[in-house]
Amino acid sequence: MLHSRLCPVFQVSNVSGENLNLLKMFLNLLSTRAPSHQDEPAEFQIDDTYSVPGVGTVVSGTTLRGTINLNDILLLGPDPVGHFHPIAIKSIHRKRMPVTKVVGGQTASFSLKKIKRSQIRKGMVLVSQALNPTACWEFEGEILVLHHPTTISTRYQAMVHCGSIRQTASIISMSQDCLRTGDKAGVHFRFMKHPEYVNCGQRLVFREGRTKAVGNITKLVPMTSSVGPGVKVKPVKNMPKQQTTSATSVTNVQNNENQSGTSCNQRRHRGKQGGGRRSGNSITNDGDPESNTLSSKPLTEGGNIKNK
C-alpha cells in the first residue's frame, strides 16, 4: 500500500543513460508545493536582471500568484521613492523556450519594453494594477533570535532577507527591553535605504555577523512620507522668481522700455552723422563721451575706405 511519505528510488546510470527517462518523467509529473492561485491578480518577484543585446532589458524571477500573459501591462516598483510605473511584457521565456503565459509557482524571464536595466533592482516586483500596490518604509514582525553574542536593543541595525529583498533595517521598538539568544518578541522595523513591497505573513531572516533571527511579518505600517532617511533629494536650481503684477511695477517696466528705445534712436542718429577711424583692421573711438557712438571723422573718401 502506497503512502504519501514514501520516497521513490530510481536506479540510473550517468554513463549509459539507463532509466534517466523515467526520472525525468517523474519530475515532470510532480505538482508544485506552493498553490498557484491562478484566479488571483498577478504578482511576480524579480530575482535578477540582465541586458541582452538585440532584446533589451530582461528580468527573471518567480510568479508568486496569478497568471501573466504576453503583452500584459503590469506595475513595476517600488522605485527609490516608493512609486510604481506601468510596463509592458514584450516576451516570456520559460526553460529557454518562448511561451505565451506563466502561472503561479513557475519561474520565468520577461523582456520589458522601454526601460533601462539600471532602473531595476533585485527585490522589485511586477504586480497587477488591480492590487493597487503600496510600498512601505516600516513594518512589524514577530522574530525568534537563534543566536546573538550579547543583547539586541532598539536602534540595532542588521540585514533583512525577505523573499528577494536584501536591505538593512533598523529596530524602532520592541515588545521587550532587550533580546538574547532564544528570545521571541514583536519588533518594529524600518528600512534604511528605500521602501519595499512586502506582504503580511511573509517569512524574513534577520542577520548581522554571527547574529541570526527568523520570523514573519505581522503588520505593515502605511508610508506617510515618500522620502526616507537614506534618500537624498537634490534641490532644484535656477528656480524662477515670482513675478509681481502690481500696477507700479508694470509702469516702471514701460518707462524703462521707452527710455531704452529713445537712447537707441539717438545712437543710431549719431552713427549716421559721424564715422569711425580705422586703425589697422579695427575702428576706434576718438574720445567721444558716448562710448557706443563712433568718431565724427569721415570714414570714406571718394566713396572708398581710407587706408593708412
PDB file of C-alpha atoms in Angstrom:
ATOM      1  CA  MET A   1       0.000   0.000   0.000  1.00  0.00           C
ATOM      2  CA  LEU A   2       1.409   3.353  -1.028  1.00  0.00           C
ATOM      3  CA  HIS A   3       1.862   6.111   1.495  1.00  0.00           C
ATOM      4  CA  SER A   4       2.292   9.869   0.971  1.00  0.00           C
ATOM      5  CA  ARG A   5       5.544   9.841   2.943  1.00  0.00           C
ATOM      6  CA  LEU A   6       7.178   7.186   0.772  1.00  0.00           C
ATOM      7  CA  CYS A   7      10.102   8.350  -1.372  1.00  0.00           C
ATOM      8  CA  PRO A   8      10.678   6.644  -4.738  1.00  0.00           C
ATOM      9  CA  VAL A   9      14.171   5.406  -5.663  1.00  0.00           C
ATOM     10  CA  PHE A  10      15.417   5.326  -9.250  1.00  0.00           C
ATOM     11  CA  GLN A  11      18.462   3.343 -10.293  1.00  0.00           C
ATOM     12  CA  VAL A  12      20.052   5.392 -13.071  1.00  0.00           C
ATOM     13  CA  SER A  13      23.368   5.427 -14.887  1.00  0.00           C
ATOM     14  CA  ASN A  14      25.119   8.633 -15.958  1.00  0.00           C
ATOM     15  CA  VAL A  15      27.342   6.588 -18.281  1.00  0.00           C
ATOM     16  CA  SER A  16      24.770   4.649 -20.277  1.00  0.00           C
ATOM     17  CA  GLY A  17      21.740   6.857 -19.501  1.00  0.00           C
ATOM     18  CA  GLU A  18      19.702   3.933 -18.212  1.00  0.00           C
ATOM     19  CA  ASN A  19      16.385   4.917 -16.552  1.00  0.00           C
ATOM     20  CA  LEU A  20      17.064   8.654 -16.936  1.00  0.00           C
ATOM     21  CA  ASN A  21      13.877   8.953 -18.972  1.00  0.00           C
ATOM     22  CA  LEU A  22      11.886   7.524 -16.063  1.00  0.00           C
ATOM     23  CA  LEU A  23      13.399  10.060 -13.650  1.00  0.00           C
ATOM     24  CA  LYS A  24      12.620  12.969 -15.972  1.00  0.00           C
ATOM     25  CA  MET A  25       9.064  11.760 -16.468  1.00  0.00           C
ATOM     26  CA  PHE A  26       8.542  11.509 -12.706  1.00  0.00           C
ATOM     27  CA  LEU A  27       9.882  15.013 -12.083  1.00  0.00           C
ATOM     28  CA  ASN A  28       7.615  16.471 -14.778  1.00  0.00           C
ATOM     29  CA  LEU A  29       4.578  14.810 -13.200  1.00  0.00           C
ATOM     30  CA  LEU A  30       5.242  16.316  -9.775  1.00  0.00           C
ATOM     31  CA  SER A  31       2.978  19.186  -8.789  1.00  0.00           C
ATOM     32  CA  THR A  32       4.286  22.398  -7.257  1.00  0.00           C
ATOM     33  CA  ARG A  33       4.457  22.505  -3.477  1.00  0.00           C
ATOM     34  CA  ALA A  34       3.039  26.023  -3.313  1.00  0.00           C
ATOM     35  CA  PRO A  35      -0.521  26.652  -4.577  1.00  0.00           C
ATOM     36  CA  SER A  36      -0.659  28.561  -7.844  1.00  0.00           C
ATOM     37  CA  HIS A  37      -3.645  30.882  -7.081  1.00  0.00           C
ATOM     38  CA  GLN A  38      -4.258  31.356 -10.812  1.00  0.00           C
ATOM     39  CA  ASP A  39      -7.536  33.216 -10.259  1.00  0.00           C
ATOM     40  CA  GLU A  40      -5.927  35.968  -8.181  1.00  0.00           C
ATOM     41  CA  PRO A  41      -4.222  39.147  -9.506  1.00  0.00           C
ATOM     42  CA  ALA A  42      -0.737  38.537 -10.847  1.00  0.00           C
ATOM     43  CA  GLU A  43       2.378  39.079  -8.718  1.00  0.00           C
ATOM     44  CA  PHE A  44       5.913  38.434  -9.971  1.00  0.00           C
ATOM     45  CA  GLN A  45       9.032  38.686  -7.799  1.00  0.00           C
ATOM     46  CA  ILE A  46      12.220  39.842  -9.566  1.00  0.00           C
ATOM     47  CA  ASP A  47      15.309  37.818  -8.631  1.00  0.00           C
ATOM     48  CA  ASP A  48      17.810  39.084 -11.218  1.00  0.00           C
ATOM     49  CA  THR A  49      18.197  41.468 -14.156  1.00  0.00           C
ATOM     50  CA  TYR A  50      20.016  41.168 -17.490  1.00  0.00           C
ATOM     51  CA  SER A  51      20.761  43.277 -20.552  1.00  0.00           C
ATOM     52  CA  VAL A  52      20.600  41.082 -23.674  1.00  0.00           C
ATOM     53  CA  PRO A  53      21.956  42.539 -26.955  1.00  0.00           C
ATOM     54  CA  GLY A  54      19.199  42.850 -29.508  1.00  0.00           C
ATOM     55  CA  VAL A  55      16.492  42.169 -26.921  1.00  0.00           C
ATOM     56  CA  GLY A  56      16.879  44.813 -24.233  1.00  0.00           C
ATOM     57  CA  THR A  57      16.229  44.598 -20.522  1.00  0.00           C
ATOM     58  CA  VAL A  58      15.325  41.136 -19.197  1.00  0.00           C
ATOM     59  CA  VAL A  59      14.198  40.233 -15.671  1.00  0.00           C
ATOM     60  CA  SER A  60      13.943  36.757 -14.165  1.00  0.00           C
ATOM     61  CA  GLY A  61      12.084  35.581 -11.116  1.00  0.00           C
ATOM     62  CA  THR A  62       9.167  33.630  -9.710  1.00  0.00           C
ATOM     63  CA  THR A  63       5.461  34.073 -10.336  1.00  0.00           C
ATOM     64  CA  LEU A  64       4.001  34.086  -6.832  1.00  0.00           C
ATOM     65  CA  ARG A  65       0.348  34.024  -7.896  1.00  0.00           C
ATOM     66  CA  GLY A  66      -1.998  34.758 -10.753  1.00  0.00           C
ATOM     67  CA  THR A  67      -1.427  34.417 -14.497  1.00  0.00           C
ATOM     68  CA  ILE A  68       0.810  36.653 -16.622  1.00  0.00           C
ATOM     69  CA  ASN A  69       0.189  36.710 -20.376  1.00  0.00           C
ATOM     70  CA  LEU A  70       2.189  38.113 -23.253  1.00  0.00           C
ATOM     71  CA  ASN A  71       1.754  41.898 -23.796  1.00  0.00           C
ATOM     72  CA  ASP A  72       0.195  42.378 -20.342  1.00  0.00           C
ATOM     73  CA  ILE A  73       0.598  45.776 -18.677  1.00  0.00           C
ATOM     74  CA  LEU A  74       1.902  45.390 -15.124  1.00  0.00           C
ATOM     75  CA  LEU A  75       3.154  47.794 -12.466  1.00  0.00           C
ATOM     76  CA  LEU A  76       6.896  47.771 -11.789  1.00  0.00           C
ATOM     77  CA  GLY A  77       8.183  49.003  -8.457  1.00  0.00           C
ATOM     78  CA  PRO A  78       8.791  50.318  -5.981  1.00  0.00           C
ATOM     79  CA  ASP A  79      11.349  52.895  -7.128  1.00  0.00           C
ATOM     80  CA  PRO A  80      13.571  54.803  -4.616  1.00  0.00           C
ATOM     81  CA  VAL A  81      10.616  56.983  -3.575  1.00  0.00           C
ATOM     82  CA  GLY A  82       8.041  54.178  -3.443  1.00  0.00           C
ATOM     83  CA  HIS A  83       6.249  54.688  -6.757  1.00  0.00           C
ATOM     84  CA  PHE A  84       5.078  52.039  -9.257  1.00  0.00           C
ATOM     85  CA  HIS A  85       5.213  52.522 -13.040  1.00  0.00           C
ATOM     86  CA  PRO A  86       3.326  50.681 -15.811  1.00  0.00           C
ATOM     87  CA  ILE A  87       5.432  48.403 -18.001  1.00  0.00           C
ATOM     88  CA  ALA A  88       4.603  46.073 -20.909  1.00  0.00           C
ATOM     89  CA  ILE A  89       5.718  42.439 -21.193  1.00  0.00           C
ATOM     90  CA  LYS A  90       7.379  42.115 -24.615  1.00  0.00           C
ATOM     91  CA  SER A  91       8.206  38.386 -24.466  1.00  0.00           C
ATOM     92  CA  ILE A  92       8.166  35.484 -21.989  1.00  0.00           C
ATOM     93  CA  HIS A  93      10.670  32.625 -21.782  1.00  0.00           C
ATOM     94  CA  ARG A  94      10.457  29.596 -19.546  1.00  0.00           C
ATOM     95  CA  LYS A  95      13.136  26.865 -19.517  1.00  0.00           C
ATOM     96  CA  ARG A  96      14.803  28.570 -22.505  1.00  0.00           C
ATOM     97  CA  MET A  97      11.627  28.257 -24.601  1.00  0.00           C
ATOM     98  CA  PRO A  98       9.246  31.066 -25.618  1.00  0.00           C
ATOM     99  CA  VAL A  99       5.782  30.775 -24.052  1.00  0.00           C
ATOM    100  CA  THR A 100       2.639  32.878 -24.097  1.00  0.00           C
ATOM    101  CA  LYS A 101       1.866  32.817 -20.369  1.00  0.00           C
ATOM    102  CA  VAL A 102       3.063  31.709 -16.928  1.00  0.00           C
ATOM    103  CA  VAL A 103       1.049  30.837 -13.826  1.00  0.00           C
ATOM    104  CA  GLY A 104       1.702  30.995 -10.100  1.00  0.00           C
ATOM    105  CA  GLY A 105       4.589  28.851  -8.864  1.00  0.00           C
ATOM    106  CA  GLN A 106       6.524  28.947 -12.152  1.00  0.00           C
ATOM    107  CA  THR A 107       9.823  30.691 -12.807  1.00  0.00           C
ATOM    108  CA  ALA A 108      10.247  32.681 -15.996  1.00  0.00           C
ATOM    109  CA  SER A 109      12.118  35.503 -17.724  1.00  0.00           C
ATOM    110  CA  PHE A 110      10.406  38.605 -19.110  1.00  0.00           C
ATOM    111  CA  SER A 111      11.648  41.053 -21.721  1.00  0.00           C
ATOM    112  CA  LEU A 112      10.437  44.544 -20.807  1.00  0.00           C
ATOM    113  CA  LYS A 113       9.712  47.481 -23.095  1.00  0.00           C
ATOM    114  CA  LYS A 114      11.273  50.966 -22.852  1.00  0.00           C
ATOM    115  CA  ILE A 115      13.212  50.658 -19.606  1.00  0.00           C
ATOM    116  CA  LYS A 116      16.898  50.524 -18.712  1.00  0.00           C
ATOM    117  CA  ARG A 117      18.481  47.825 -16.614  1.00  0.00           C
ATOM    118  CA  SER A 118      19.834  50.457 -14.200  1.00  0.00           C
ATOM    119  CA  GLN A 119      16.245  51.382 -13.279  1.00  0.00           C
ATOM    120  CA  ILE A 120      15.508  47.859 -11.991  1.00  0.00           C
ATOM    121  CA  ARG A 121      16.966  46.249  -8.875  1.00  0.00           C
ATOM    122  CA  LYS A 122      16.661  42.920  -7.158  1.00  0.00           C
ATOM    123  CA  GLY A 123      13.668  42.906  -4.826  1.00  0.00           C
ATOM    124  CA  MET A 124      11.287  44.851  -7.062  1.00  0.00           C
ATOM    125  CA  VAL A 125       8.014  43.278  -8.183  1.00  0.00           C
ATOM    126  CA  LEU A 126       5.710  43.193 -11.195  1.00  0.00           C
ATOM    127  CA  VAL A 127       2.115  43.267  -9.970  1.00  0.00           C
ATOM    128  CA  SER A 128      -1.317  43.628 -11.476  1.00  0.00           C
ATOM    129  CA  GLN A 129      -2.934  47.051 -11.466  1.00  0.00           C
ATOM    130  CA  ALA A 130      -5.924  45.546  -9.642  1.00  0.00           C
ATOM    131  CA  LEU A 131      -3.817  45.117  -6.491  1.00  0.00           C
ATOM    132  CA  ASN A 132      -3.222  48.878  -6.173  1.00  0.00           C
ATOM    133  CA  PRO A 133       0.220  48.199  -4.625  1.00  0.00           C
ATOM    134  CA  THR A 134       1.817  50.438  -1.999  1.00  0.00           C
ATOM    135  CA  ALA A 135       5.383  50.359  -0.696  1.00  0.00           C
ATOM    136  CA  CYS A 136       6.255  50.712   2.973  1.00  0.00           C
ATOM    137  CA  TRP A 137       9.205  52.002   4.971  1.00  0.00           C
ATOM    138  CA  GLU A 138       8.179  50.339   8.244  1.00  0.00           C
ATOM    139  CA  PHE A 139       6.660  47.019   9.247  1.00  0.00           C
ATOM    140  CA  GLU A 140       6.182  44.880  12.320  1.00  0.00           C
ATOM    141  CA  GLY A 141       7.208  41.269  12.697  1.00  0.00           C
ATOM    142  CA  GLU A 142       7.452  38.503  15.243  1.00  0.00           C
ATOM    143  CA  ILE A 143      11.011  37.152  15.367  1.00  0.00           C
ATOM    144  CA  LEU A 144      12.881  34.395  17.180  1.00  0.00           C
ATOM    145  CA  VAL A 145      16.542  35.072  17.964  1.00  0.00           C
ATOM    146  CA  LEU A 146      18.532  31.958  17.065  1.00  0.00           C
ATOM    147  CA  HIS A 147      21.895  33.362  18.144  1.00  0.00           C
ATOM    148  CA  HIS A 148      23.383  36.635  19.355  1.00  0.00           C
ATOM    149  CA  PRO A 149      26.625  37.109  21.316  1.00  0.00           C
ATOM    150  CA  THR A 150      25.197  39.761  23.678  1.00  0.00           C
ATOM    151  CA  THR A 151      21.838  41.557  23.641  1.00  0.00           C
ATOM    152  CA  ILE A 152      19.698  43.236  20.953  1.00  0.00           C
ATOM    153  CA  SER A 153      18.084  46.588  21.760  1.00  0.00           C
ATOM    154  CA  THR A 154      16.438  49.449  19.856  1.00  0.00           C
ATOM    155  CA  ARG A 155      18.386  51.186  17.050  1.00  0.00           C
ATOM    156  CA  TYR A 156      20.121  47.908  16.290  1.00  0.00           C
ATOM    157  CA  GLN A 157      20.698  47.513  12.533  1.00  0.00           C
ATOM    158  CA  ALA A 158      21.054  44.319  10.549  1.00  0.00           C
ATOM    159  CA  MET A 159      20.333  42.858   7.123  1.00  0.00           C
ATOM    160  CA  VAL A 160      16.753  41.757   6.437  1.00  0.00           C
ATOM    161  CA  HIS A 161      16.151  38.964   3.898  1.00  0.00           C
ATOM    162  CA  CYS A 162      12.527  38.712   2.793  1.00  0.00           C
ATOM    163  CA  GLY A 163      11.985  36.860  -0.473  1.00  0.00           C
ATOM    164  CA  SER A 164      14.420  38.507  -2.897  1.00  0.00           C
ATOM    165  CA  ILE A 165      14.669  41.662  -0.762  1.00  0.00           C
ATOM    166  CA  ARG A 166      18.097  42.366   0.721  1.00  0.00           C
ATOM    167  CA  GLN A 167      18.246  45.595   2.712  1.00  0.00           C
ATOM    168  CA  THR A 168      19.473  46.928   6.043  1.00  0.00           C
ATOM    169  CA  ALA A 169      16.736  47.668   8.570  1.00  0.00           C
ATOM    170  CA  SER A 170      16.798  49.327  11.969  1.00  0.00           C
ATOM    171  CA  ILE A 171      14.796  48.312  15.043  1.00  0.00           C
ATOM    172  CA  ILE A 172      12.492  51.175  16.051  1.00  0.00           C
ATOM    173  CA  SER A 173      10.820  49.496  19.019  1.00  0.00           C
ATOM    174  CA  MET A 174      10.376  46.069  20.610  1.00  0.00           C
ATOM    175  CA  SER A 175       7.895  44.405  22.937  1.00  0.00           C
ATOM    176  CA  GLN A 176      10.794  43.756  25.328  1.00  0.00           C
ATOM    177  CA  ASP A 177      13.649  45.927  26.568  1.00  0.00           C
ATOM    178  CA  CYS A 178      16.311  43.644  25.084  1.00  0.00           C
ATOM    179  CA  LEU A 179      16.555  40.329  23.283  1.00  0.00           C
ATOM    180  CA  ARG A 180      19.005  37.469  23.829  1.00  0.00           C
ATOM    181  CA  THR A 181      19.526  34.075  22.242  1.00  0.00           C
ATOM    182  CA  GLY A 182      16.274  32.092  22.283  1.00  0.00           C
ATOM    183  CA  ASP A 183      14.003  35.095  22.961  1.00  0.00           C
ATOM    184  CA  LYS A 184      10.858  35.702  20.938  1.00  0.00           C
ATOM    185  CA  ALA A 185       9.267  39.155  20.611  1.00  0.00           C
ATOM    186  CA  GLY A 186       7.420  41.576  18.368  1.00  0.00           C
ATOM    187  CA  VAL A 187       9.727  44.048  16.638  1.00  0.00           C
ATOM    188  CA  HIS A 188       9.062  47.245  14.688  1.00  0.00           C
ATOM    189  CA  PHE A 189      11.485  47.565  11.736  1.00  0.00           C
ATOM    190  CA  ARG A 190      12.313  50.431   9.370  1.00  0.00           C
ATOM    191  CA  PHE A 191      14.180  50.091   6.070  1.00  0.00           C
ATOM    192  CA  MET A 192      17.246  52.326   5.803  1.00  0.00           C
ATOM    193  CA  LYS A 193      17.697  52.923   2.053  1.00  0.00           C
ATOM    194  CA  HIS A 194      14.383  52.770   0.183  1.00  0.00           C
ATOM    195  CA  PRO A 195      10.841  51.420   0.662  1.00  0.00           C
ATOM    196  CA  GLU A 196       9.959  47.861  -0.282  1.00  0.00           C
ATOM    197  CA  TYR A 197       6.873  45.920  -1.309  1.00  0.00           C
ATOM    198  CA  VAL A 198       6.116  43.253   1.312  1.00  0.00           C
ATOM    199  CA  ASN A 199       3.000  41.388   2.445  1.00  0.00           C
ATOM    200  CA  CYS A 200       1.744  40.200   5.792  1.00  0.00           C
ATOM    201  CA  GLY A 201       2.713  36.611   6.510  1.00  0.00           C
ATOM    202  CA  GLN A 202       5.970  36.702   4.561  1.00  0.00           C
ATOM    203  CA  ARG A 203       8.935  34.998   6.184  1.00  0.00           C
ATOM    204  CA  LEU A 204      12.049  37.003   6.968  1.00  0.00           C
ATOM    205  CA  VAL A 205      15.600  36.379   8.146  1.00  0.00           C
ATOM    206  CA  PHE A 206      17.334  38.982  10.313  1.00  0.00           C
ATOM    207  CA  ARG A 207      21.141  38.629  10.395  1.00  0.00           C
ATOM    208  CA  GLU A 208      24.330  40.551  11.104  1.00  0.00           C
ATOM    209  CA  GLY A 209      27.654  38.773  11.507  1.00  0.00           C
ATOM    210  CA  ARG A 210      27.026  35.816  13.807  1.00  0.00           C
ATOM    211  CA  THR A 211      23.592  37.166  14.760  1.00  0.00           C
ATOM    212  CA  LYS A 212      20.670  35.267  13.231  1.00  0.00           C
ATOM    213  CA  ALA A 213      16.923  35.600  13.758  1.00  0.00           C
ATOM    214  CA  VAL A 214      13.877  34.331  11.870  1.00  0.00           C
ATOM    215  CA  GLY A 215      10.257  35.386  11.874  1.00  0.00           C
ATOM    216  CA  ASN A 216       7.154  36.506   9.983  1.00  0.00           C
ATOM    217  CA  ILE A 217       5.736  39.894   9.015  1.00  0.00           C
ATOM    218  CA  THR A 218       2.608  40.594  11.064  1.00  0.00           C
ATOM    219  CA  LYS A 219       1.704  44.199  10.191  1.00  0.00           C
ATOM    220  CA  LEU A 220       2.525  46.819   7.561  1.00  0.00           C
ATOM    221  CA  VAL A 221       2.820  50.491   8.506  1.00  0.00           C
ATOM    222  CA  PRO A 222       1.429  52.791   5.772  1.00  0.00           C
ATOM    223  CA  MET A 223       4.010  55.043   4.153  1.00  0.00           C
ATOM    224  CA  THR A 224       3.483  58.614   5.406  1.00  0.00           C
ATOM    225  CA  SER A 225       6.409  60.204   3.530  1.00  0.00           C
ATOM    226  CA  SER A 226       7.775  59.293   0.122  1.00  0.00           C
ATOM    227  CA  VAL A 227      11.321  60.260   1.163  1.00  0.00           C
ATOM    228  CA  GLY A 228      13.143  58.238   3.790  1.00  0.00           C
ATOM    229  CA  PRO A 229      16.351  58.803   5.733  1.00  0.00           C
ATOM    230  CA  GLY A 230      18.537  57.168   3.099  1.00  0.00           C
ATOM    231  CA  VAL A 231      17.203  59.083   0.080  1.00  0.00           C
ATOM    232  CA  LYS A 232      18.950  62.332  -0.844  1.00  0.00           C
ATOM    233  CA  VAL A 233      16.747  64.895  -2.554  1.00  0.00           C
ATOM    234  CA  LYS A 234      18.690  67.338  -4.732  1.00  0.00           C
ATOM    235  CA  PRO A 235      17.468  70.950  -4.614  1.00  0.00           C
ATOM    236  CA  VAL A 236      16.128  72.367  -7.847  1.00  0.00           C
ATOM    237  CA  LYS A 237      18.452  75.042  -9.211  1.00  0.00           C
ATOM    238  CA  ASN A 238      17.550  78.201 -11.167  1.00  0.00           C
ATOM    239  CA  MET A 239      14.053  78.413  -9.799  1.00  0.00           C
ATOM    240  CA  PRO A 240      12.162  81.307 -11.480  1.00  0.00           C
ATOM    241  CA  LYS A 241      11.425  84.252  -9.228  1.00  0.00           C
ATOM    242  CA  GLN A 242       7.861  85.241  -8.504  1.00  0.00           C
ATOM    243  CA  GLN A 243       6.516  87.823 -10.912  1.00  0.00           C
ATOM    244  CA  THR A 244       4.690  90.825  -9.467  1.00  0.00           C
ATOM    245  CA  THR A 245       1.567  92.039 -11.220  1.00  0.00           C
ATOM    246  CA  SER A 246       1.111  95.368  -9.431  1.00  0.00           C
ATOM    247  CA  ALA A 247       0.368  98.499 -11.485  1.00  0.00           C
ATOM    248  CA  THR A 248       3.513 100.267 -10.237  1.00  0.00           C
ATOM    249  CA  SER A 249       5.863  97.534 -11.450  1.00  0.00           C
ATOM    250  CA  VAL A 250       4.181  97.440 -14.865  1.00  0.00           C
ATOM    251  CA  THR A 251       4.520 101.225 -15.205  1.00  0.00           C
ATOM    252  CA  ASN A 252       8.212 101.111 -14.295  1.00  0.00           C
ATOM    253  CA  VAL A 253       8.844  98.424 -16.916  1.00  0.00           C
ATOM    254  CA  GLN A 254       7.108 100.519 -19.594  1.00  0.00           C
ATOM    255  CA  ASN A 255       9.111 103.643 -18.652  1.00  0.00           C
ATOM    256  CA  ASN A 256      12.363 101.691 -18.835  1.00  0.00           C
ATOM    257  CA  GLU A 257      11.441 100.346 -22.262  1.00  0.00           C
ATOM    258  CA  ASN A 258      10.627 103.898 -23.507  1.00  0.00           C
ATOM    259  CA  GLN A 259      13.935 105.263 -22.198  1.00  0.00           C
ATOM    260  CA  SER A 260      15.923 102.431 -23.767  1.00  0.00           C
ATOM    261  CA  GLY A 261      14.120 102.962 -27.074  1.00  0.00           C
ATOM    262  CA  THR A 262      14.959 106.697 -27.022  1.00  0.00           C
ATOM    263  CA  SER A 263      18.642 106.122 -26.293  1.00  0.00           C
ATOM    264  CA  CYS A 264      18.852 103.544 -29.100  1.00  0.00           C
ATOM    265  CA  ASN A 265      17.335 106.012 -31.583  1.00  0.00           C
ATOM    266  CA  GLN A 266      19.788 108.711 -30.528  1.00  0.00           C
ATOM    267  CA  ARG A 267      22.731 106.360 -31.012  1.00  0.00           C
ATOM    268  CA  ARG A 268      21.525 105.372 -34.488  1.00  0.00           C
ATOM    269  CA  HIS A 269      21.180 109.055 -35.451  1.00  0.00           C
ATOM    270  CA  ARG A 270      24.689 109.891 -34.252  1.00  0.00           C
ATOM    271  CA  GLY A 271      26.059 106.844 -36.040  1.00  0.00           C
ATOM    272  CA  LYS A 272      24.626 108.092 -39.343  1.00  0.00           C
ATOM    273  CA  GLN A 273      26.092 111.607 -38.915  1.00  0.00           C
ATOM    274  CA  GLY A 274      29.619 110.552 -37.967  1.00  0.00           C
ATOM    275  CA  GLY A 275      32.019 107.724 -38.654  1.00  0.00           C
ATOM    276  CA  GLY A 276      34.960 105.992 -37.056  1.00  0.00           C
ATOM    277  CA  ARG A 277      38.619 106.000 -37.801  1.00  0.00           C
ATOM    278  CA  ARG A 278      40.122 102.758 -38.960  1.00  0.00           C
ATOM    279  CA  SER A 279      43.320 101.823 -37.188  1.00  0.00           C
ATOM    280  CA  GLY A 280      44.783  98.756 -38.853  1.00  0.00           C
ATOM    281  CA  ASN A 281      41.816  96.405 -39.151  1.00  0.00           C
ATOM    282  CA  SER A 282      39.674  97.939 -36.343  1.00  0.00           C
ATOM    283  CA  ILE A 283      37.576 101.069 -35.877  1.00  0.00           C
ATOM    284  CA  THR A 284      38.427 103.174 -32.784  1.00  0.00           C
ATOM    285  CA  ASN A 285      36.649 105.969 -30.907  1.00  0.00           C
ATOM    286  CA  ASP A 286      38.290 109.409 -30.512  1.00  0.00           C
ATOM    287  CA  GLY A 287      37.308 110.333 -27.011  1.00  0.00           C
ATOM    288  CA  ASP A 288      33.571 110.668 -27.679  1.00  0.00           C
ATOM    289  CA  PRO A 289      31.660 110.881 -24.382  1.00  0.00           C
ATOM    290  CA  GLU A 290      29.165 108.394 -25.781  1.00  0.00           C
ATOM    291  CA  SER A 291      31.105 105.109 -25.579  1.00  0.00           C
ATOM    292  CA  ASN A 292      28.790 103.353 -28.014  1.00  0.00           C
ATOM    293  CA  THR A 293      28.967 106.015 -30.791  1.00  0.00           C
ATOM    294  CA  LEU A 294      31.618 106.217 -33.478  1.00  0.00           C
ATOM    295  CA  SER A 295      34.028 109.135 -34.066  1.00  0.00           C
ATOM    296  CA  SER A 296      32.852 112.135 -36.104  1.00  0.00           C
ATOM    297  CA  LYS A 297      35.816 111.861 -38.525  1.00  0.00           C
ATOM    298  CA  PRO A 298      34.835 110.716 -42.042  1.00  0.00           C
ATOM    299  CA  LEU A 299      35.348 107.060 -42.715  1.00  0.00           C
ATOM    300  CA  THR A 300      35.233 107.248 -46.509  1.00  0.00           C
ATOM    301  CA  GLU A 301      36.908 109.460 -49.050  1.00  0.00           C
ATOM    302  CA  GLY A 302      35.656 109.428 -52.616  1.00  0.00           C
ATOM    303  CA  GLY A 303      33.369 106.521 -51.865  1.00  0.00           C
ATOM    304  CA  ASN A 304      36.234 104.220 -50.806  1.00  0.00           C
ATOM    305  CA  ILE A 305      37.522 103.310 -47.387  1.00  0.00           C
ATOM    306  CA  LYS A 306      40.554 105.327 -46.449  1.00  0.00           C
ATOM    307  CA  ASN A 307      43.506 103.125 -45.512  1.00  0.00           C
ATOM    308  CA  LYS A 308      46.654 104.382 -43.886  1.00  0.00           C
TER     309      LYS A 308
END
